[in-house]
PDB file of C-alpha atoms in Angstrom:
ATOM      1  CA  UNK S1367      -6.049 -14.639 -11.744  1.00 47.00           C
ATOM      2  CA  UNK S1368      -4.710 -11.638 -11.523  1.00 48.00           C
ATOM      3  CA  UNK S1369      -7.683  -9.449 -12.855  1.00 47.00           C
ATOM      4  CA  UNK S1370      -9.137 -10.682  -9.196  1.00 46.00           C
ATOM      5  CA  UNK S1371      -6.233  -9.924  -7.872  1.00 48.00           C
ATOM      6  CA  UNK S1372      -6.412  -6.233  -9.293  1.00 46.00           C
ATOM      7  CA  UNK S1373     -10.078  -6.235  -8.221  1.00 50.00           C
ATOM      8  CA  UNK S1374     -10.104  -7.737  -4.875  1.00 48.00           C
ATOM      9  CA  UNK S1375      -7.016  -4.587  -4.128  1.00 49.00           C
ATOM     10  CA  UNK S1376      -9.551  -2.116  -4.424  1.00 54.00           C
ATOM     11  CA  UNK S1377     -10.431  -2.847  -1.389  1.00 55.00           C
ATOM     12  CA  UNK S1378      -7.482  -1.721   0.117  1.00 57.00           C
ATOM     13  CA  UNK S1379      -7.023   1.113  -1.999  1.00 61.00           C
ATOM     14  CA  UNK S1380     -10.217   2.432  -0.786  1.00 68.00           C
ATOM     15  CA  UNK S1381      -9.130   2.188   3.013  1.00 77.00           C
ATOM     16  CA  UNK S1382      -5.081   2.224   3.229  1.00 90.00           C
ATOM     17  CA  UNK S1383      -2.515   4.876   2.194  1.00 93.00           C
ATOM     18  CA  UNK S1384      -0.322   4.168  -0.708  1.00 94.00           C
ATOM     19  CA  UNK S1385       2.587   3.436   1.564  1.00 95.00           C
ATOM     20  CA  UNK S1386       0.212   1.355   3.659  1.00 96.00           C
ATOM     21  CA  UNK S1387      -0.318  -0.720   0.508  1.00 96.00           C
ATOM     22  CA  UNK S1388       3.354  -0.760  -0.213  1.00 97.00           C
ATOM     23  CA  UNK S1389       3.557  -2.580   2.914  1.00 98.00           C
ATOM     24  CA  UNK S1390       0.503  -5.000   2.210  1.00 98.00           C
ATOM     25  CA  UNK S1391       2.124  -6.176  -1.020  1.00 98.00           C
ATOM     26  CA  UNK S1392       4.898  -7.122   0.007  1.00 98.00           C
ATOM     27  CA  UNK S1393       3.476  -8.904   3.429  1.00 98.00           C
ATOM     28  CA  UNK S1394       2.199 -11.038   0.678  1.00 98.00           C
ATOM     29  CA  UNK S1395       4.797 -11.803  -1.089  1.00 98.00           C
ATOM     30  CA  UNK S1396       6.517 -12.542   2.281  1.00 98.00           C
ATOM     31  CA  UNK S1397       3.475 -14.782   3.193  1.00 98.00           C
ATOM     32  CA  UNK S1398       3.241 -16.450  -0.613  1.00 98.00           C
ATOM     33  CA  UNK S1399       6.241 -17.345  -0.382  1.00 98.00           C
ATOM     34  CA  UNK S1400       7.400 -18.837   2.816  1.00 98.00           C
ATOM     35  CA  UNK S1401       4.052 -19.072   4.791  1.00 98.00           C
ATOM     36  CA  UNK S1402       2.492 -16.872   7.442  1.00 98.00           C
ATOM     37  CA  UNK S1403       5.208 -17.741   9.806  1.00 97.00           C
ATOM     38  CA  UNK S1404       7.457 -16.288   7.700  1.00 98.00           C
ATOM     39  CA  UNK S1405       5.803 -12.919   8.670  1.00 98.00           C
ATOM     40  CA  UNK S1406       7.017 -10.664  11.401  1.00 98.00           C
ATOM     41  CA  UNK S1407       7.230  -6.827  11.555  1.00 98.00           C
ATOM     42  CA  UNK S1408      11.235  -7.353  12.044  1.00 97.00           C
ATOM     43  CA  UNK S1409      11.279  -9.778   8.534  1.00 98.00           C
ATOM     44  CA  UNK S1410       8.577  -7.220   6.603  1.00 98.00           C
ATOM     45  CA  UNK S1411      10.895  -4.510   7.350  1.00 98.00           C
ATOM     46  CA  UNK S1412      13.776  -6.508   5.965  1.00 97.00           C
ATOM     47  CA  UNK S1413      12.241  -6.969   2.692  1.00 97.00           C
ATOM     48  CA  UNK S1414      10.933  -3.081   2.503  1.00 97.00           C
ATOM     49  CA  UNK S1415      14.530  -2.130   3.817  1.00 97.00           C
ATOM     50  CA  UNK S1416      13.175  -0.125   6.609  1.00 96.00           C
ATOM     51  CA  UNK S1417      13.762  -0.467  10.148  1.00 96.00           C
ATOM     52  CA  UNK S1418      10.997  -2.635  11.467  1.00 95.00           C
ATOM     53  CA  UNK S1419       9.412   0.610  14.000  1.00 95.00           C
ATOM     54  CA  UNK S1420       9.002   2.852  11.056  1.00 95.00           C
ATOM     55  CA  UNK S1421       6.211  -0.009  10.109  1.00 97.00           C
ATOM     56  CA  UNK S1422       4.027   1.012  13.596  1.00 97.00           C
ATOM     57  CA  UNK S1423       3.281   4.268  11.386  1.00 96.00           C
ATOM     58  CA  UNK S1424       1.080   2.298   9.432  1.00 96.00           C
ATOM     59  CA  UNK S1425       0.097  -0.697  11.489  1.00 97.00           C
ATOM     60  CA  UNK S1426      -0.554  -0.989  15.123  1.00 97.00           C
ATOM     61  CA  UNK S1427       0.832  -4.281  15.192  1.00 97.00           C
ATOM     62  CA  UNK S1428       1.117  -7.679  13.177  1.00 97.00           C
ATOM     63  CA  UNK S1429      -2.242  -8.998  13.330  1.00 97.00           C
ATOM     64  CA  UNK S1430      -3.345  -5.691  11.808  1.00 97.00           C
ATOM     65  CA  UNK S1431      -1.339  -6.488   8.742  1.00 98.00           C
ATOM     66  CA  UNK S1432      -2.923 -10.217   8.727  1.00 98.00           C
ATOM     67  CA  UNK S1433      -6.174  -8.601   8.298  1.00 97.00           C
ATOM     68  CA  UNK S1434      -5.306  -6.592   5.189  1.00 97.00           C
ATOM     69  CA  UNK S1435      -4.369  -9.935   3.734  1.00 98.00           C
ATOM     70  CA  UNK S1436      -7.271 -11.491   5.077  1.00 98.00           C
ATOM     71  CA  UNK S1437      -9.169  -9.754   3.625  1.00 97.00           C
ATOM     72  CA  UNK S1438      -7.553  -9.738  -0.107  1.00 96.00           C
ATOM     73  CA  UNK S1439      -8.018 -13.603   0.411  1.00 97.00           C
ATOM     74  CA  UNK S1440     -11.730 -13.047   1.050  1.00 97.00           C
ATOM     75  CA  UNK S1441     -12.239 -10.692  -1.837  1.00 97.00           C
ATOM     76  CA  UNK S1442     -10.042 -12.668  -4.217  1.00 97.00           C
ATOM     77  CA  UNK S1443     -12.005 -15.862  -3.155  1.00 97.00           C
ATOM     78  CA  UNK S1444     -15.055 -13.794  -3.882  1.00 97.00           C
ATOM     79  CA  UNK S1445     -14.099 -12.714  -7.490  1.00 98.00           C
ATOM     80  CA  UNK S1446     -12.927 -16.232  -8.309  1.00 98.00           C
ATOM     81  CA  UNK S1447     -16.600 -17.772  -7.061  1.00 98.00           C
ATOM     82  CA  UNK S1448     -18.548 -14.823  -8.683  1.00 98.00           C
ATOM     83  CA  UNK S1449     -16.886 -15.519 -11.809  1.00 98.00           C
ATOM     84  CA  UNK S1450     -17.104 -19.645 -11.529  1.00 98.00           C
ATOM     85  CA  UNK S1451     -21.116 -18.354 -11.038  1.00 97.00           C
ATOM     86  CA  UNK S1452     -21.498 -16.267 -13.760  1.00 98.00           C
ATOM     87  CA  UNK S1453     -19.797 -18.866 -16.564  1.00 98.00           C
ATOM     88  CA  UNK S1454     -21.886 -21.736 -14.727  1.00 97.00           C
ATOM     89  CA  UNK S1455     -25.119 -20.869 -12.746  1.00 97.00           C
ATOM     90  CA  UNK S1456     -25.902 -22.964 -10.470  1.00 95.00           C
ATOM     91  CA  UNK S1457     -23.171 -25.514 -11.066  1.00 96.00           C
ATOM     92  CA  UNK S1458     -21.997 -26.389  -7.574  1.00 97.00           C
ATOM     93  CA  UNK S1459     -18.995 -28.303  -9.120  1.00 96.00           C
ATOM     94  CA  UNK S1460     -17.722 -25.102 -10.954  1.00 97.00           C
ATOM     95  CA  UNK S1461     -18.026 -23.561  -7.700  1.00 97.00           C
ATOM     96  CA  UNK S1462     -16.044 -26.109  -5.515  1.00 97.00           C
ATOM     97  CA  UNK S1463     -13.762 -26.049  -8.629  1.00 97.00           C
ATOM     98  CA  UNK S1464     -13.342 -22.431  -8.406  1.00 98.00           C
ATOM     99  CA  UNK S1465     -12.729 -22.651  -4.559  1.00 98.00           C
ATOM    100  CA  UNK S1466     -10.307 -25.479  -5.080  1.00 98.00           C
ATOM    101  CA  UNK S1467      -8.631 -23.614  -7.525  1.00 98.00           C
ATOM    102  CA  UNK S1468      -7.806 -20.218  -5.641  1.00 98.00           C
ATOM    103  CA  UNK S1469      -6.919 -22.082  -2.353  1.00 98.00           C
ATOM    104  CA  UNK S1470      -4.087 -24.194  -4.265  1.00 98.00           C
ATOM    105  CA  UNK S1471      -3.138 -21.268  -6.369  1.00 98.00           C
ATOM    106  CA  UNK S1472      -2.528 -19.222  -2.952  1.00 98.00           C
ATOM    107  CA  UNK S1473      -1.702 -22.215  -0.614  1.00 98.00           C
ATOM    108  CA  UNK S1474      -0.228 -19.979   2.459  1.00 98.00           C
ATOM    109  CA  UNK S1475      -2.783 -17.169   2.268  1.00 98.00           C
ATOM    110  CA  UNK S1476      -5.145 -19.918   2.195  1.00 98.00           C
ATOM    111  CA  UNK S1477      -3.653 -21.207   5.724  1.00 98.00           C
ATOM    112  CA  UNK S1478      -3.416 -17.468   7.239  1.00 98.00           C
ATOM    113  CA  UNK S1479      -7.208 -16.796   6.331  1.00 97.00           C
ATOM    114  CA  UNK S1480      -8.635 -20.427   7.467  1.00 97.00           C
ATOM    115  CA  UNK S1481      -5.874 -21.952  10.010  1.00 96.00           C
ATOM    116  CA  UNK S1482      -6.956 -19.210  12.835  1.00 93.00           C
ATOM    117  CA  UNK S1483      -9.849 -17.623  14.491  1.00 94.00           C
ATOM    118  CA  UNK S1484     -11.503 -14.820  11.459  1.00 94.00           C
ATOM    119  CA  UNK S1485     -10.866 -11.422  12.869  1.00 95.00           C
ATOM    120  CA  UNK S1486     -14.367 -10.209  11.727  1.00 95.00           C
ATOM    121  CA  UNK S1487     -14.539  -7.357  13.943  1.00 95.00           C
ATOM    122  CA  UNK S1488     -11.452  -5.671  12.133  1.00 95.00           C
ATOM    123  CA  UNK S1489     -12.276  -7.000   8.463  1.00 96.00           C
ATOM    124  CA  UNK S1490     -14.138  -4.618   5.413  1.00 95.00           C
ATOM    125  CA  UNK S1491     -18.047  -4.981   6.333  1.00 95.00           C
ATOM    126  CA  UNK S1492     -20.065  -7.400   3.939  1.00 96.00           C
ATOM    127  CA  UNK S1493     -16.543  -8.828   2.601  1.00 96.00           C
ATOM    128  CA  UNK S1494     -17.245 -12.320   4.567  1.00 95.00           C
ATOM    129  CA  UNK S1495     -21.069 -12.724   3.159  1.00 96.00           C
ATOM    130  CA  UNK S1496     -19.541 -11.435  -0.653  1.00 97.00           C
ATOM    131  CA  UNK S1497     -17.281 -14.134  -0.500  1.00 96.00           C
ATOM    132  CA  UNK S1498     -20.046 -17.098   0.775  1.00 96.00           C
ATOM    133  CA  UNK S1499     -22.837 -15.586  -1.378  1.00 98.00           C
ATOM    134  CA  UNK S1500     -22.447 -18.042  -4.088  1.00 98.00           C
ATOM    135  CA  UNK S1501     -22.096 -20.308  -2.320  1.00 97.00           C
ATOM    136  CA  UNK S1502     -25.198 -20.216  -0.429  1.00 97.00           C
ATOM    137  CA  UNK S1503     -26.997 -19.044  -3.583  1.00 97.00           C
ATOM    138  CA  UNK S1504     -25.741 -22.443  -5.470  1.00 96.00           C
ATOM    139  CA  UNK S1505     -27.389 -24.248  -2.188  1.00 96.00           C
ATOM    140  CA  UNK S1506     -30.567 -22.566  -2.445  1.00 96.00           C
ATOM    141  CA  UNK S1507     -29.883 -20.373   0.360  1.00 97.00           C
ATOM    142  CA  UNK S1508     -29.777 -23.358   3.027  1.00 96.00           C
ATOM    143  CA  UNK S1509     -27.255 -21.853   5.405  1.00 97.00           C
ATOM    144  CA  UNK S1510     -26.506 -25.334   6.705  1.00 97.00           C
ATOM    145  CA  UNK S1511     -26.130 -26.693   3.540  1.00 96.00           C
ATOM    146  CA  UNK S1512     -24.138 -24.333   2.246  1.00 97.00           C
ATOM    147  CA  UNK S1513     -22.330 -24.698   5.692  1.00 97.00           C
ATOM    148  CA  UNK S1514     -21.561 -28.623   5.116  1.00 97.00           C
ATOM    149  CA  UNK S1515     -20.457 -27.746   1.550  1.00 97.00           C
ATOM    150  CA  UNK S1516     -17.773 -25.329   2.686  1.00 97.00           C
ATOM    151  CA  UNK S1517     -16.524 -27.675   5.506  1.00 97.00           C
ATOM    152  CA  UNK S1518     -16.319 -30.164   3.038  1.00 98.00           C
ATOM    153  CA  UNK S1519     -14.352 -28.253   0.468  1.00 98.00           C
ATOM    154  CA  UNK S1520     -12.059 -26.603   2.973  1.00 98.00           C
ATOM    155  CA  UNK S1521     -11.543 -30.017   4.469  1.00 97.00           C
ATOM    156  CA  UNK S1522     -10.174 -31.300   1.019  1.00 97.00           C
ATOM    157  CA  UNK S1523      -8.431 -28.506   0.431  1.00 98.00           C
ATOM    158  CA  UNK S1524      -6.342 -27.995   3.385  1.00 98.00           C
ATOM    159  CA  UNK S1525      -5.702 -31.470   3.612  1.00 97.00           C
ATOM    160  CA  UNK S1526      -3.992 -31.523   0.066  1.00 96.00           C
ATOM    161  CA  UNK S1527      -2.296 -28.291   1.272  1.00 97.00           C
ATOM    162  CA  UNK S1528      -0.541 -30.036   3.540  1.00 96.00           C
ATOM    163  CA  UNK S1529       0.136 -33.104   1.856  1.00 94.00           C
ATOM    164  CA  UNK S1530      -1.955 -35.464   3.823  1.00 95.00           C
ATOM    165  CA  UNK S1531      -2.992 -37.425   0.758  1.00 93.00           C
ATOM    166  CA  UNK S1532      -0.927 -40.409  -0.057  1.00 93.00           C
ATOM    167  CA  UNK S1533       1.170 -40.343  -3.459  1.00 90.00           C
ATOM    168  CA  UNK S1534      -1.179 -41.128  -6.615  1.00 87.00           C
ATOM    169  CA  UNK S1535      -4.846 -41.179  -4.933  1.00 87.00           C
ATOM    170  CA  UNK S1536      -7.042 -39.682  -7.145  1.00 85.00           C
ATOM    171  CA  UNK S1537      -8.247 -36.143  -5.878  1.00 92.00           C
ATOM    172  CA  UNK S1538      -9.827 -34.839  -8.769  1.00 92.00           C
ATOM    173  CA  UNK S1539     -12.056 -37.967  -7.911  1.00 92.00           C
ATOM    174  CA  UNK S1540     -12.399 -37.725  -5.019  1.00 93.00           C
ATOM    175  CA  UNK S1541     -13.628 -33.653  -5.235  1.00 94.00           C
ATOM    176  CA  UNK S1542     -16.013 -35.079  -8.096  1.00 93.00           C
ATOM    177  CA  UNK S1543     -17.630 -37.694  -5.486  1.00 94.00           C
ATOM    178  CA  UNK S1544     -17.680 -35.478  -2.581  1.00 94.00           C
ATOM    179  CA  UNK S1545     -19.367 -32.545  -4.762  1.00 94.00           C
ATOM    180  CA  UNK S1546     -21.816 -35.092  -6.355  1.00 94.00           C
ATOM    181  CA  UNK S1547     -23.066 -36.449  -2.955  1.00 94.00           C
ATOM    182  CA  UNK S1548     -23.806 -32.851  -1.797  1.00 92.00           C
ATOM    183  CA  UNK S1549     -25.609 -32.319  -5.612  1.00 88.00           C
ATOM    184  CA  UNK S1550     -28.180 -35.450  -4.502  1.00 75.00           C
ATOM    185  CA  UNK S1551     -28.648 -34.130  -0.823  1.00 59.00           C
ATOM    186  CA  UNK S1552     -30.406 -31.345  -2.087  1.00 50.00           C
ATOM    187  CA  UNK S1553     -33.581 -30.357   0.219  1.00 48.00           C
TER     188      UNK S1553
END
């Protein structure tokens, strides 16, 4: 995980300063570890030990900062499905595996990147169709397919995010039953 981690950052690196990037990192950490509402300017500056205006250098605002991690999510997500792709073509339950598998590694970037309107005006261009190519490669390139799959799998996943599973049921079963039903509703 975290040789996507290094790759999905060059992203940044192409587009932010280094102290920009300072900054992005340790939004993250801030947001991996006690959730997006955890994040303010006032509580970034606290943990870079900076007084919060000195952030408005580098960032009009909040939101602005949510986009940088955005779009890590996106191009982390992307890595971990091109790589689920390459070691299975095809294999729709090595992608929903893969996607499974990043979401509950990352739980609260997860929720900042899917729990709120996409800002796709302000994101990298082509990082939103990287990270669904597989996806809708794996589904033959049936957009509404591939659509269905994804609100299926995000639909698992954010339910077991927040823990709206009761104790004991079976999800890896459940993931397995959902995944096959899509495999036999192919076109």
């Amino acid at each position: 995980m975290d040789c996507v981690r290094r790759k999905a950052s060059s992203v940044a690196e192409q587009r932010l300063t280094t102290r920009a990037r300072e900054i992005v990192t340790a939004a993250r950490a801030l947001v991996e570890e006690a959730g997006p509402e955890a994040l303010t300017m006032r509580s970034l500056a606290d943990r870079l030990g900076i007084k919060a205006p000195s952030l408005y250098k580098h960032f009009p605002d909040k939101a602005a900062v949510e986009v940088e991690l955005i779009a890590q999510h996106l191009a982390e997500s992307a890595e971990a499905h091109e790589a689920a792709e390459s070691r299975a073509p095809g294999s729709l339950a090595a992608l929903a595996d893969a996607y499974r598998t990043h979401a509950l590694a990352h739980p609260h970037l997860y929720r900042l990147a899917t729990e709120r309107p996409l800002p796709r005006h302000a994101l990298p261009p082509g990082l939103e169709e990287r990270a669904a190519a597989p996806l809708l490669r794996v589904c033959g390139g049936d957009v509404e397919r591939a659509r269905a799959v994804w609100a299926f799998a995000h639909g698992m996943v954010i339910l077991e995010i927040h823990g709206r599973f009761p104790e004991g049921v079976g999800l890896g079963e459940a993931w397995k039953t959902g995944v096959a039903a899509f495999e036999g509703s192919a076109p």
